[in-house]
GROMACS .gro file of C-alpha atoms in nm:
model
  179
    1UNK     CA    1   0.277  -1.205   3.144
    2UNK     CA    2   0.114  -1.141   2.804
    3UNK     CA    3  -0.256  -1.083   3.003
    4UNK     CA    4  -0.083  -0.868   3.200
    5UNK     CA    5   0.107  -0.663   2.933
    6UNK     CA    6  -0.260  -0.662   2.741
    7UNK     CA    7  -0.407  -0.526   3.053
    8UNK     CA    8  -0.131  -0.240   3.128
    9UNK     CA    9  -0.155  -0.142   2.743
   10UNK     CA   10  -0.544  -0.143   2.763
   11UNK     CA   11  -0.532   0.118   3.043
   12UNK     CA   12  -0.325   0.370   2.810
   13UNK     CA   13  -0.570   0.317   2.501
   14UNK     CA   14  -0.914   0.376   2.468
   15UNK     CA   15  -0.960   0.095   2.191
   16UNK     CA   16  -0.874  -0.248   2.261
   17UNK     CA   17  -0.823  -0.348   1.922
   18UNK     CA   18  -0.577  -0.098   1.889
   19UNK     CA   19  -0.376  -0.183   2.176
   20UNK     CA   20  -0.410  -0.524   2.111
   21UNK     CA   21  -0.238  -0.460   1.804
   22UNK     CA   22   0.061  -0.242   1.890
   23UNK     CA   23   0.149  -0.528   2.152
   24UNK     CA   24   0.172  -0.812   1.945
   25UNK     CA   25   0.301  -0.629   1.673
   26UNK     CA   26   0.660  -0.705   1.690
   27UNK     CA   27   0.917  -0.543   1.432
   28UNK     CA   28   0.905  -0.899   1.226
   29UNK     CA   29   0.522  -0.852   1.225
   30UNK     CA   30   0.565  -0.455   1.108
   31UNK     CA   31   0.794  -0.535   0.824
   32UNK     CA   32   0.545  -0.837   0.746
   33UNK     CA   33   0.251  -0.574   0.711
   34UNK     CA   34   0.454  -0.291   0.530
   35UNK     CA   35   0.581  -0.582   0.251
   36UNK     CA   36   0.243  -0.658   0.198
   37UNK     CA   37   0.098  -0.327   0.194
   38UNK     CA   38   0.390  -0.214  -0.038
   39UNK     CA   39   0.292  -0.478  -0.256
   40UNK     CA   40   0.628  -0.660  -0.216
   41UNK     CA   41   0.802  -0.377  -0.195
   42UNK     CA   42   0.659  -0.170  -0.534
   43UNK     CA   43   0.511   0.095  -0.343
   44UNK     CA   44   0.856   0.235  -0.238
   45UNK     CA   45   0.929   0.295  -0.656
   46UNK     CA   46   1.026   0.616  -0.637
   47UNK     CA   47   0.809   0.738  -0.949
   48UNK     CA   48   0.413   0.585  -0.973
   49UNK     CA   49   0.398   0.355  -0.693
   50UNK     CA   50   0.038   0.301  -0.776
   51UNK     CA   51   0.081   0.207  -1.114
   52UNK     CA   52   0.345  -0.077  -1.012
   53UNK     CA   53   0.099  -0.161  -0.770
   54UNK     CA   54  -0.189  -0.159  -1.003
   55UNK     CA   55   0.076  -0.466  -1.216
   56UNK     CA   56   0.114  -0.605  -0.944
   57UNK     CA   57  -0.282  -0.673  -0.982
   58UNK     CA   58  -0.288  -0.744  -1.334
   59UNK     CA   59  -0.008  -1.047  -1.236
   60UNK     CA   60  -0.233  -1.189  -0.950
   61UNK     CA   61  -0.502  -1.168  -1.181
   62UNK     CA   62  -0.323  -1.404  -1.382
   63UNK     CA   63  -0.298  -1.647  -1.116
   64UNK     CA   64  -0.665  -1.624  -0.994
   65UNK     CA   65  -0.827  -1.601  -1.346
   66UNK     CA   66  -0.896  -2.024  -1.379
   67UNK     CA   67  -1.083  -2.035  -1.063
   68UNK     CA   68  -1.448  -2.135  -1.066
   69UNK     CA   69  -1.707  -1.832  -1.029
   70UNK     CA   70  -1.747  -1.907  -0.647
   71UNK     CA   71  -1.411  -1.940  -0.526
   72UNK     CA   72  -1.253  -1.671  -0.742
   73UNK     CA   73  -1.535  -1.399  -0.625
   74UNK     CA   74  -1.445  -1.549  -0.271
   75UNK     CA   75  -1.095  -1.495  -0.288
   76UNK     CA   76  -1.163  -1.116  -0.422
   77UNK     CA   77  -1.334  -1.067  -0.130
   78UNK     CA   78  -1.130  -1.237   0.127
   79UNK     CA   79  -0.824  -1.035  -0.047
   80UNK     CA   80  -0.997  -0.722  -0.035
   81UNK     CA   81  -1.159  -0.767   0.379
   82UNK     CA   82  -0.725  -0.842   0.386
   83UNK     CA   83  -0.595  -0.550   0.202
   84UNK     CA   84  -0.833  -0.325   0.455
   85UNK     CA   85  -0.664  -0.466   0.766
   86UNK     CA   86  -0.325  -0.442   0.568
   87UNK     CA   87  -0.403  -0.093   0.482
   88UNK     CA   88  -0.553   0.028   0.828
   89UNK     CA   89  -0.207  -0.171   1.028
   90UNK     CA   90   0.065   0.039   0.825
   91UNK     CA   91  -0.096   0.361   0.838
   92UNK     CA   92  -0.078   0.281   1.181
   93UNK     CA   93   0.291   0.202   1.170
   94UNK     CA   94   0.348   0.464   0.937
   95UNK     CA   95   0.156   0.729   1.110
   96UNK     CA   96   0.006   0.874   0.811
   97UNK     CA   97  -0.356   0.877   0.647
   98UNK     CA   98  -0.300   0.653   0.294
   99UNK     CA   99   0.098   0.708   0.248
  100UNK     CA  100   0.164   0.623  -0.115
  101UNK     CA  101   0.402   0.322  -0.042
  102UNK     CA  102   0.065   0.179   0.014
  103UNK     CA  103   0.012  -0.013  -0.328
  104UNK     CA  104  -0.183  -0.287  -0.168
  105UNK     CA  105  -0.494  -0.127  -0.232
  106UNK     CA  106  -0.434  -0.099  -0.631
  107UNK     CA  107  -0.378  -0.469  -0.648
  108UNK     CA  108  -0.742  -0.511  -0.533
  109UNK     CA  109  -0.894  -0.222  -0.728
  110UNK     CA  110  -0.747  -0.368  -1.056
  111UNK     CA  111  -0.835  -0.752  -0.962
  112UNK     CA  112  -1.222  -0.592  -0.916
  113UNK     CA  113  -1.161  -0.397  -1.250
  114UNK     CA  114  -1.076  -0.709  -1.424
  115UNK     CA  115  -1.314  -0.928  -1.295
  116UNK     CA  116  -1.566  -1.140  -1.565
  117UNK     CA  117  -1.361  -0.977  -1.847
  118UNK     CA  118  -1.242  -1.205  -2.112
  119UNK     CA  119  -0.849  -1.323  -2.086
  120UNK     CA  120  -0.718  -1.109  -2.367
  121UNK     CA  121  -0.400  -0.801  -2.375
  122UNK     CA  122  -0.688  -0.552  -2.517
  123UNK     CA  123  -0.928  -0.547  -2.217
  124UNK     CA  124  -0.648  -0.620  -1.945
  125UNK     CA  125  -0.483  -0.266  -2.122
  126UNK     CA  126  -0.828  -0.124  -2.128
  127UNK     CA  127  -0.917  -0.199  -1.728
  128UNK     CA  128  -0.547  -0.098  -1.651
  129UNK     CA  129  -0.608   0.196  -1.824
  130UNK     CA  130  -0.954   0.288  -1.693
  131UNK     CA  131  -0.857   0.210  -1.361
  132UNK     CA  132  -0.574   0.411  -1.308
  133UNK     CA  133  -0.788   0.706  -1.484
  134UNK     CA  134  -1.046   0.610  -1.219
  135UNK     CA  135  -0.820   0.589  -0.968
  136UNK     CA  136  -0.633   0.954  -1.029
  137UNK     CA  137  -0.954   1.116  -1.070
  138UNK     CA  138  -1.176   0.981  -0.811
  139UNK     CA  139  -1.518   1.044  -0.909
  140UNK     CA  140  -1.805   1.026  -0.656
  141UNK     CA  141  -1.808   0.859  -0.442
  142UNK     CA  142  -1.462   0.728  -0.457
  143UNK     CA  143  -1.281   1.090  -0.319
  144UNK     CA  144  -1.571   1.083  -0.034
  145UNK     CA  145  -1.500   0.750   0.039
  146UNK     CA  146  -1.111   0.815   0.083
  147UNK     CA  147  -1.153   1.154   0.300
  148UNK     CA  148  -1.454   1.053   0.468
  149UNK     CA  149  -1.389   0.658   0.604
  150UNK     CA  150  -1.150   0.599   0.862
  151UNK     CA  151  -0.866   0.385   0.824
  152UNK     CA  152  -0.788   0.063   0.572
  153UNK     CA  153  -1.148   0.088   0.449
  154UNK     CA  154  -1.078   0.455   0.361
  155UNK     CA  155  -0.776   0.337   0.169
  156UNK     CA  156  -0.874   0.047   0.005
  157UNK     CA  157  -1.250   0.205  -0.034
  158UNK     CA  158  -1.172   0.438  -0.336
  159UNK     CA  159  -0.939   0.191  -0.514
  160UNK     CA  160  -1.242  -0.042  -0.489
  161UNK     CA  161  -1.472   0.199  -0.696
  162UNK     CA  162  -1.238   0.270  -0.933
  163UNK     CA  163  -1.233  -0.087  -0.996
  164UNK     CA  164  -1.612  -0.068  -1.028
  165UNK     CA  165  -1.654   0.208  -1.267
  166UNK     CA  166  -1.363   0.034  -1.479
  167UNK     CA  167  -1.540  -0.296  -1.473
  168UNK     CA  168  -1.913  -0.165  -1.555
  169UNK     CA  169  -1.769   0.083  -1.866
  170UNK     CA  170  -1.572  -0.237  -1.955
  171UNK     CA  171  -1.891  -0.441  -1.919
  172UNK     CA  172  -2.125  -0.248  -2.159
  173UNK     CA  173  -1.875  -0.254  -2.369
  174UNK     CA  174  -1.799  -0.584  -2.399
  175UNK     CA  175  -2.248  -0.629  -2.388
  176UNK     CA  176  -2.345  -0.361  -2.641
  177UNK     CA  177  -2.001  -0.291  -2.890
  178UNK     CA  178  -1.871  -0.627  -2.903
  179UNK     CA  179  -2.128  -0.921  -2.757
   0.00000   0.00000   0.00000
């Protein structure tokens, strides 16, 4: 009976994927993808959702931070292909293009902003910092990225470079005023 259902929903929607999705979706499943898209729930504060979101990076951070090279810069990745799907299955439910109850997407962009900085409150407040200003302003190609690309990757996308342009000013800083 699920082949079948798969089948009848197919024939409505173009995509597969798509329909693929909305079946097995159940409510448990929805609320399962909006909690982790809200980032627990952060994303619904009713006054800078992205800022609680971007904490909510700074405190994973905190538990990733030990890991070896490798497996940390495997786990950024894993978390950010994640936070994509994540992103791209509650617009879906939400029916809206990057709704700010999204936070998932900070918690990525500050975990890239923080990454190979040393473990100290002065550069964790700097990337916060930089990253939000990043993040607000959204300089090329981090607006483009969020008008232009389709779904999770559009959301995450720009949160990403913020983290980037964070991390590198945070880098030659660290290199050139304090190494």
């Amino acid at each position: 009976s699920h082949r079948f259902l798969l089948n009848l929903m197919s024939r409505f929607l173009q995509n597969r994927l798509i329909s693929a999705t909305i079946i097995l979706c159940s409510l448990p499943t929805r609320k399962l993808f909006l909690t982790l898209a809200s980032g627990f729930g952060l994303g619904y504060m009713p006054v800078a959702s992205g800022t609680w979101g971007s904490l909510w990076g700074v405190a994973l951070y905190f538990a990733l931070y030990r890991l070896q090279l490798v497996p940390y810069l495997v786990t950024l990745f894993a978390l950010i292909f994640l936070s994509a799907w994540i992103a791209d299955q509650a617009e879906r439910f939400l029916g809206a293009k990057d709704p700010g109850i999204i936070v998932i997407d900070e918690v990525v962009g500050m975990l890239t902003a923080l990454t190979f900085l040393p473990i100290t409150w002065e550069w964790i407040l700097a990337a916060f910092l930089l990253f939000r200003l990043f993040d607000i302003w959204k300089p090329f190609p981090a607006r483009w990225i969020q008008d232009h690309v389709p779904g999770g990757w559009g959301v995450v996308g720009d949160d990403i470079m913020a983290g980037i342009y964070a991390n590198l000013i945070l880098q030659i800083a660290l290199r050139f005023l304090w190494g």
